[in-house]
Amino acid sequence: MSSDTDAALAQADGIIDFTIPRVSVEIAGMAAKHRKVHVCGTTGFSDAENDAIASSARIGTIVKSGNFSLGVNLLAALVKRAAESLDEDFDVEILEMHHNRKIDAPSGTALMFGEAAAAGRGIDLAARSDRGRDGQTGARRRGDIGFAALRGGTVVGDHSVIFAGPSERIVMSHHAEDRALFARGALKAALWARGKPAGLYSMADVLGL
């Protein structure tokens, strides 16, 4: 980033960042250098980029979330609880739909729900997720967490987490109607993070979940 950016960041209270992974990694480093709060809503990070963000959080205060909606974060807590309570007789499927310009899939929010379900089950999501089905796939592997991504139109964000068991289904859904809700959540996170020690925080921390 330029010296102009350096100067601007030095005068700021913090930075709210909904960009792309490469840029967010750079912002994390700059914000940490100036000891400024970094609220990061970017999704689609690689493992290496996530590691770089975590490294910056050793000296900077970062609130990073796949979704800054208050409702989504509450739903993630409920998904974790449901996954703790329901055994593997209940298959977990996560369905998401976004506008036709979205560049990553599954969405950061869908992955957040997947991580919540995996935490509830005590499993590693990376090892137990099913993200592509086409052709002769065979039977669904017991205990996997499935993802399906739809893209079209101007959809802000629809997510459903389905617990499909013997003869019954539980469906938990969230529908975003206006992107302003993400801004409200990000501002809440920025205000919460002021004065907090260095570390990598989530919206679950902000909301006390």
PDB file of C-alpha atoms in Angstrom:
ATOM      1  CA  MET A   1       0.000   0.000   0.000  1.00  0.00           C
ATOM      2  CA  SER A   2       1.098   3.573  -0.588  1.00  0.00           C
ATOM      3  CA  SER A   3       2.490   6.045   1.943  1.00  0.00           C
ATOM      4  CA  ASP A   4      -0.791   7.967   1.496  1.00  0.00           C
ATOM      5  CA  THR A   5      -2.646   4.914   2.797  1.00  0.00           C
ATOM      6  CA  ASP A   6      -0.179   4.703   5.684  1.00  0.00           C
ATOM      7  CA  ALA A   7      -0.864   8.326   6.590  1.00  0.00           C
ATOM      8  CA  ALA A   8      -4.625   7.904   6.357  1.00  0.00           C
ATOM      9  CA  LEU A   9      -4.593   4.773   8.511  1.00  0.00           C
ATOM     10  CA  ALA A  10      -2.465   6.523  11.130  1.00  0.00           C
ATOM     11  CA  GLN A  11      -5.301   9.049  11.587  1.00  0.00           C
ATOM     12  CA  ALA A  12      -8.123   6.474  11.624  1.00  0.00           C
ATOM     13  CA  ASP A  13      -9.721   4.693  14.562  1.00  0.00           C
ATOM     14  CA  GLY A  14      -9.837   1.472  12.555  1.00  0.00           C
ATOM     15  CA  ILE A  15     -10.664  -0.024   9.190  1.00  0.00           C
ATOM     16  CA  ILE A  16     -13.668  -1.995   7.963  1.00  0.00           C
ATOM     17  CA  ASP A  17     -12.700  -4.245   5.088  1.00  0.00           C
ATOM     18  CA  PHE A  18     -14.966  -6.124   2.653  1.00  0.00           C
ATOM     19  CA  THR A  19     -12.573  -6.595  -0.265  1.00  0.00           C
ATOM     20  CA  ILE A  20     -10.718  -9.630  -1.643  1.00  0.00           C
ATOM     21  CA  PRO A  21      -8.371 -12.005   0.209  1.00  0.00           C
ATOM     22  CA  ARG A  22      -5.085 -10.636  -1.174  1.00  0.00           C
ATOM     23  CA  VAL A  23      -6.012  -7.073  -0.218  1.00  0.00           C
ATOM     24  CA  SER A  24      -7.364  -8.095   3.205  1.00  0.00           C
ATOM     25  CA  VAL A  25      -4.069  -9.792   4.068  1.00  0.00           C
ATOM     26  CA  GLU A  26      -2.243  -6.560   3.234  1.00  0.00           C
ATOM     27  CA  ILE A  27      -4.731  -4.467   5.231  1.00  0.00           C
ATOM     28  CA  ALA A  28      -4.314  -6.766   8.245  1.00  0.00           C
ATOM     29  CA  GLY A  29      -0.587  -6.145   8.238  1.00  0.00           C
ATOM     30  CA  MET A  30      -0.988  -2.381   7.895  1.00  0.00           C
ATOM     31  CA  ALA A  31      -3.647  -2.155  10.602  1.00  0.00           C
ATOM     32  CA  ALA A  32      -1.520  -4.227  12.982  1.00  0.00           C
ATOM     33  CA  LYS A  33       1.495  -2.006  12.289  1.00  0.00           C
ATOM     34  CA  HIS A  34      -0.502   1.072  13.336  1.00  0.00           C
ATOM     35  CA  ARG A  35      -2.329  -0.782  16.164  1.00  0.00           C
ATOM     36  CA  LYS A  36      -5.706  -0.067  14.580  1.00  0.00           C
ATOM     37  CA  VAL A  37      -8.793  -2.275  14.782  1.00  0.00           C
ATOM     38  CA  HIS A  38      -9.334  -4.288  11.594  1.00  0.00           C
ATOM     39  CA  VAL A  39     -12.865  -5.562  10.935  1.00  0.00           C
ATOM     40  CA  CYS A  40     -12.613  -8.099   8.108  1.00  0.00           C
ATOM     41  CA  GLY A  41     -15.679  -9.381   6.264  1.00  0.00           C
ATOM     42  CA  THR A  42     -13.822 -10.739   3.233  1.00  0.00           C
ATOM     43  CA  THR A  43     -14.391 -14.417   2.349  1.00  0.00           C
ATOM     44  CA  GLY A  44     -12.701 -16.973   0.108  1.00  0.00           C
ATOM     45  CA  PHE A  45      -9.331 -17.084   1.890  1.00  0.00           C
ATOM     46  CA  SER A  46      -6.827 -19.845   1.214  1.00  0.00           C
ATOM     47  CA  ASP A  47      -5.215 -21.622   4.177  1.00  0.00           C
ATOM     48  CA  ALA A  48      -2.048 -19.570   3.650  1.00  0.00           C
ATOM     49  CA  GLU A  49      -4.029 -16.304   3.637  1.00  0.00           C
ATOM     50  CA  ASN A  50      -5.858 -17.311   6.823  1.00  0.00           C
ATOM     51  CA  ASP A  51      -2.474 -18.020   8.408  1.00  0.00           C
ATOM     52  CA  ALA A  52      -1.245 -14.560   7.366  1.00  0.00           C
ATOM     53  CA  ILE A  53      -4.300 -12.914   8.957  1.00  0.00           C
ATOM     54  CA  ALA A  54      -3.727 -14.903  12.162  1.00  0.00           C
ATOM     55  CA  SER A  55      -0.088 -13.817  12.174  1.00  0.00           C
ATOM     56  CA  SER A  56      -1.095 -10.136  12.009  1.00  0.00           C
ATOM     57  CA  ALA A  57      -3.505 -10.740  14.893  1.00  0.00           C
ATOM     58  CA  ARG A  58      -0.562 -11.481  17.165  1.00  0.00           C
ATOM     59  CA  ILE A  59       0.076  -7.734  17.328  1.00  0.00           C
ATOM     60  CA  GLY A  60      -3.200  -6.305  15.990  1.00  0.00           C
ATOM     61  CA  THR A  61      -6.867  -6.506  16.941  1.00  0.00           C
ATOM     62  CA  ILE A  62      -8.846  -8.226  14.192  1.00  0.00           C
ATOM     63  CA  VAL A  63     -12.526  -9.144  14.109  1.00  0.00           C
ATOM     64  CA  LYS A  64     -12.954 -11.575  11.217  1.00  0.00           C
ATOM     65  CA  SER A  65     -16.236 -13.185  10.216  1.00  0.00           C
ATOM     66  CA  GLY A  66     -17.800 -14.819   7.197  1.00  0.00           C
ATOM     67  CA  ASN A  67     -20.906 -12.778   7.957  1.00  0.00           C
ATOM     68  CA  PHE A  68     -21.551  -9.729  10.152  1.00  0.00           C
ATOM     69  CA  SER A  69     -25.315 -10.208  10.355  1.00  0.00           C
ATOM     70  CA  LEU A  70     -26.458 -10.521  13.952  1.00  0.00           C
ATOM     71  CA  GLY A  71     -29.080 -13.068  12.902  1.00  0.00           C
ATOM     72  CA  VAL A  72     -26.589 -15.254  11.039  1.00  0.00           C
ATOM     73  CA  ASN A  73     -24.264 -15.408  14.028  1.00  0.00           C
ATOM     74  CA  LEU A  74     -27.108 -16.321  16.351  1.00  0.00           C
ATOM     75  CA  LEU A  75     -28.159 -19.027  13.888  1.00  0.00           C
ATOM     76  CA  ALA A  76     -24.593 -20.420  13.847  1.00  0.00           C
ATOM     77  CA  ALA A  77     -24.769 -20.834  17.621  1.00  0.00           C
ATOM     78  CA  LEU A  78     -28.093 -22.673  17.241  1.00  0.00           C
ATOM     79  CA  VAL A  79     -26.628 -24.906  14.510  1.00  0.00           C
ATOM     80  CA  LYS A  80     -23.774 -25.899  16.819  1.00  0.00           C
ATOM     81  CA  ARG A  81     -26.225 -26.744  19.593  1.00  0.00           C
ATOM     82  CA  ALA A  82     -28.413 -28.776  17.245  1.00  0.00           C
ATOM     83  CA  ALA A  83     -25.395 -30.703  15.956  1.00  0.00           C
ATOM     84  CA  GLU A  84     -24.383 -31.489  19.539  1.00  0.00           C
ATOM     85  CA  SER A  85     -27.859 -32.802  20.293  1.00  0.00           C
ATOM     86  CA  LEU A  86     -28.526 -34.812  17.124  1.00  0.00           C
ATOM     87  CA  ASP A  87     -26.374 -37.804  16.254  1.00  0.00           C
ATOM     88  CA  GLU A  88     -25.229 -38.905  12.795  1.00  0.00           C
ATOM     89  CA  ASP A  89     -28.654 -40.374  12.049  1.00  0.00           C
ATOM     90  CA  PHE A  90     -29.322 -36.741  11.094  1.00  0.00           C
ATOM     91  CA  ASP A  91     -27.472 -35.750   7.927  1.00  0.00           C
ATOM     92  CA  VAL A  92     -26.387 -32.099   7.753  1.00  0.00           C
ATOM     93  CA  GLU A  93     -26.877 -30.263   4.460  1.00  0.00           C
ATOM     94  CA  ILE A  94     -26.141 -26.562   3.927  1.00  0.00           C
ATOM     95  CA  LEU A  95     -27.807 -24.741   1.035  1.00  0.00           C
ATOM     96  CA  GLU A  96     -26.891 -21.191   0.038  1.00  0.00           C
ATOM     97  CA  MET A  97     -27.896 -18.818  -2.763  1.00  0.00           C
ATOM     98  CA  HIS A  98     -26.300 -15.515  -3.759  1.00  0.00           C
ATOM     99  CA  HIS A  99     -26.302 -13.044  -6.637  1.00  0.00           C
ATOM    100  CA  ASN A 100     -24.690 -13.942  -9.940  1.00  0.00           C
ATOM    101  CA  ARG A 101     -21.583 -11.791  -9.294  1.00  0.00           C
ATOM    102  CA  LYS A 102     -20.340 -13.685  -6.246  1.00  0.00           C
ATOM    103  CA  ILE A 103     -16.930 -15.183  -6.927  1.00  0.00           C
ATOM    104  CA  ASP A 104     -16.459 -17.782  -4.158  1.00  0.00           C
ATOM    105  CA  ALA A 105     -18.401 -20.905  -3.249  1.00  0.00           C
ATOM    106  CA  PRO A 106     -19.459 -22.168  -0.813  1.00  0.00           C
ATOM    107  CA  SER A 107     -20.066 -18.763   0.718  1.00  0.00           C
ATOM    108  CA  GLY A 108     -18.193 -17.714   3.817  1.00  0.00           C
ATOM    109  CA  THR A 109     -21.485 -17.894   5.703  1.00  0.00           C
ATOM    110  CA  ALA A 110     -22.165 -21.446   4.532  1.00  0.00           C
ATOM    111  CA  LEU A 111     -18.690 -22.455   5.680  1.00  0.00           C
ATOM    112  CA  MET A 112     -19.328 -20.722   9.003  1.00  0.00           C
ATOM    113  CA  PHE A 113     -22.447 -22.873   9.455  1.00  0.00           C
ATOM    114  CA  GLY A 114     -20.419 -25.920   8.436  1.00  0.00           C
ATOM    115  CA  GLU A 115     -17.762 -25.125  11.031  1.00  0.00           C
ATOM    116  CA  ALA A 116     -20.484 -24.677  13.655  1.00  0.00           C
ATOM    117  CA  ALA A 117     -22.013 -28.068  12.821  1.00  0.00           C
ATOM    118  CA  ALA A 118     -18.580 -29.710  12.763  1.00  0.00           C
ATOM    119  CA  ALA A 119     -17.720 -28.200  16.152  1.00  0.00           C
ATOM    120  CA  GLY A 120     -20.989 -29.523  17.544  1.00  0.00           C
ATOM    121  CA  ARG A 121     -20.185 -32.989  16.238  1.00  0.00           C
ATOM    122  CA  GLY A 122     -16.519 -32.827  17.254  1.00  0.00           C
ATOM    123  CA  ILE A 123     -15.256 -33.474  13.706  1.00  0.00           C
ATOM    124  CA  ASP A 124     -12.896 -31.772  11.258  1.00  0.00           C
ATOM    125  CA  LEU A 125     -14.933 -30.013   8.566  1.00  0.00           C
ATOM    126  CA  ALA A 126     -12.110 -30.163   6.003  1.00  0.00           C
ATOM    127  CA  ALA A 127     -12.037 -33.950   6.278  1.00  0.00           C
ATOM    128  CA  ARG A 128     -15.799 -34.459   6.467  1.00  0.00           C
ATOM    129  CA  SER A 129     -17.352 -32.045   3.962  1.00  0.00           C
ATOM    130  CA  ASP A 130     -18.994 -32.943   0.660  1.00  0.00           C
ATOM    131  CA  ARG A 131     -18.943 -30.013  -1.772  1.00  0.00           C
ATOM    132  CA  GLY A 132     -19.581 -31.602  -5.147  1.00  0.00           C
ATOM    133  CA  ARG A 133     -22.018 -34.207  -6.398  1.00  0.00           C
ATOM    134  CA  ASP A 134     -22.272 -35.124 -10.040  1.00  0.00           C
ATOM    135  CA  GLY A 135     -22.819 -38.432 -11.786  1.00  0.00           C
ATOM    136  CA  GLN A 136     -22.618 -41.789 -10.029  1.00  0.00           C
ATOM    137  CA  THR A 137     -21.527 -40.581  -6.605  1.00  0.00           C
ATOM    138  CA  GLY A 138     -22.660 -43.550  -4.567  1.00  0.00           C
ATOM    139  CA  ALA A 139     -24.524 -43.315  -1.285  1.00  0.00           C
ATOM    140  CA  ARG A 140     -24.030 -40.337   0.989  1.00  0.00           C
ATOM    141  CA  ARG A 141     -21.236 -40.981   3.491  1.00  0.00           C
ATOM    142  CA  ARG A 142     -22.579 -41.044   7.032  1.00  0.00           C
ATOM    143  CA  GLY A 143     -21.495 -38.036   9.098  1.00  0.00           C
ATOM    144  CA  ASP A 144     -20.391 -35.815   6.218  1.00  0.00           C
ATOM    145  CA  ILE A 145     -21.572 -32.204   6.045  1.00  0.00           C
ATOM    146  CA  GLY A 146     -22.904 -31.407   2.583  1.00  0.00           C
ATOM    147  CA  PHE A 147     -22.878 -28.083   0.742  1.00  0.00           C
ATOM    148  CA  ALA A 148     -24.843 -26.817  -2.242  1.00  0.00           C
ATOM    149  CA  ALA A 149     -24.335 -23.374  -3.820  1.00  0.00           C
ATOM    150  CA  LEU A 150     -26.820 -21.570  -6.073  1.00  0.00           C
ATOM    151  CA  ARG A 151     -26.082 -18.362  -8.003  1.00  0.00           C
ATOM    152  CA  GLY A 152     -28.508 -16.056  -9.776  1.00  0.00           C
ATOM    153  CA  GLY A 153     -30.062 -12.629 -10.066  1.00  0.00           C
ATOM    154  CA  THR A 154     -29.545 -10.110  -7.285  1.00  0.00           C
ATOM    155  CA  VAL A 155     -30.034 -12.348  -4.241  1.00  0.00           C
ATOM    156  CA  VAL A 156     -28.340 -10.744  -1.226  1.00  0.00           C
ATOM    157  CA  GLY A 157     -27.943 -14.017   0.652  1.00  0.00           C
ATOM    158  CA  ASP A 158     -30.138 -16.989   1.555  1.00  0.00           C
ATOM    159  CA  HIS A 159     -28.875 -19.803   3.778  1.00  0.00           C
ATOM    160  CA  SER A 160     -30.515 -22.945   5.118  1.00  0.00           C
ATOM    161  CA  VAL A 161     -29.049 -25.617   7.363  1.00  0.00           C
ATOM    162  CA  ILE A 162     -30.971 -28.886   7.095  1.00  0.00           C
ATOM    163  CA  PHE A 163     -30.784 -31.698   9.634  1.00  0.00           C
ATOM    164  CA  ALA A 164     -32.354 -34.617   7.755  1.00  0.00           C
ATOM    165  CA  GLY A 165     -33.108 -37.593   9.971  1.00  0.00           C
ATOM    166  CA  PRO A 166     -35.263 -40.707   9.803  1.00  0.00           C
ATOM    167  CA  SER A 167     -38.764 -39.554   8.832  1.00  0.00           C
ATOM    168  CA  GLU A 168     -38.183 -35.903   9.837  1.00  0.00           C
ATOM    169  CA  ARG A 169     -36.260 -32.773   8.877  1.00  0.00           C
ATOM    170  CA  ILE A 170     -35.267 -29.687  10.823  1.00  0.00           C
ATOM    171  CA  VAL A 171     -34.603 -26.618   8.661  1.00  0.00           C
ATOM    172  CA  MET A 172     -32.944 -23.479  10.036  1.00  0.00           C
ATOM    173  CA  SER A 173     -32.895 -20.535   7.618  1.00  0.00           C
ATOM    174  CA  HIS A 174     -31.725 -16.952   7.318  1.00  0.00           C
ATOM    175  CA  HIS A 175     -32.613 -14.552   4.510  1.00  0.00           C
ATOM    176  CA  ALA A 176     -30.704 -11.299   4.066  1.00  0.00           C
ATOM    177  CA  GLU A 177     -32.872  -8.590   2.486  1.00  0.00           C
ATOM    178  CA  ASP A 178     -30.550  -5.566   2.516  1.00  0.00           C
ATOM    179  CA  ARG A 179     -26.757  -5.288   2.606  1.00  0.00           C
ATOM    180  CA  ALA A 180     -27.075  -2.525   5.196  1.00  0.00           C
ATOM    181  CA  LEU A 181     -27.425  -5.248   7.828  1.00  0.00           C
ATOM    182  CA  PHE A 182     -23.794  -6.253   7.224  1.00  0.00           C
ATOM    183  CA  ALA A 183     -22.679  -2.646   7.713  1.00  0.00           C
ATOM    184  CA  ARG A 184     -24.567  -2.414  11.007  1.00  0.00           C
ATOM    185  CA  GLY A 185     -22.915  -5.582  12.269  1.00  0.00           C
ATOM    186  CA  ALA A 186     -19.457  -4.437  11.152  1.00  0.00           C
ATOM    187  CA  LEU A 187     -19.869  -1.110  12.960  1.00  0.00           C
ATOM    188  CA  LYS A 188     -20.994  -2.949  16.103  1.00  0.00           C
ATOM    189  CA  ALA A 189     -17.867  -5.119  15.840  1.00  0.00           C
ATOM    190  CA  ALA A 190     -15.595  -2.092  15.360  1.00  0.00           C
ATOM    191  CA  LEU A 191     -16.997  -0.339  18.434  1.00  0.00           C
ATOM    192  CA  TRP A 192     -16.733  -3.528  20.489  1.00  0.00           C
ATOM    193  CA  ALA A 193     -13.099  -4.078  19.452  1.00  0.00           C
ATOM    194  CA  ARG A 194     -11.851  -0.641  20.510  1.00  0.00           C
ATOM    195  CA  GLY A 195      -9.421  -1.090  23.401  1.00  0.00           C
ATOM    196  CA  LYS A 196      -9.399  -4.888  23.131  1.00  0.00           C
ATOM    197  CA  PRO A 197      -5.999  -6.604  23.284  1.00  0.00           C
ATOM    198  CA  ALA A 198      -4.388  -8.016  20.151  1.00  0.00           C
ATOM    199  CA  GLY A 199      -6.045 -11.165  18.895  1.00  0.00           C
ATOM    200  CA  LEU A 200      -8.247 -12.744  16.260  1.00  0.00           C
ATOM    201  CA  TYR A 201     -11.896 -12.360  17.260  1.00  0.00           C
ATOM    202  CA  SER A 202     -15.203 -13.342  15.660  1.00  0.00           C
ATOM    203  CA  MET A 203     -18.754 -12.017  15.747  1.00  0.00           C
ATOM    204  CA  ALA A 204     -19.494 -14.756  18.270  1.00  0.00           C
ATOM    205  CA  ASP A 205     -17.094 -12.904  20.599  1.00  0.00           C
ATOM    206  CA  VAL A 206     -18.773  -9.575  19.822  1.00  0.00           C
ATOM    207  CA  LEU A 207     -22.220 -10.988  20.632  1.00  0.00           C
ATOM    208  CA  GLY A 208     -21.111 -13.042  23.626  1.00  0.00           C
ATOM    209  CA  LEU A 209     -22.083 -16.319  21.978  1.00  0.00           C
TER     210      LEU A 209
END
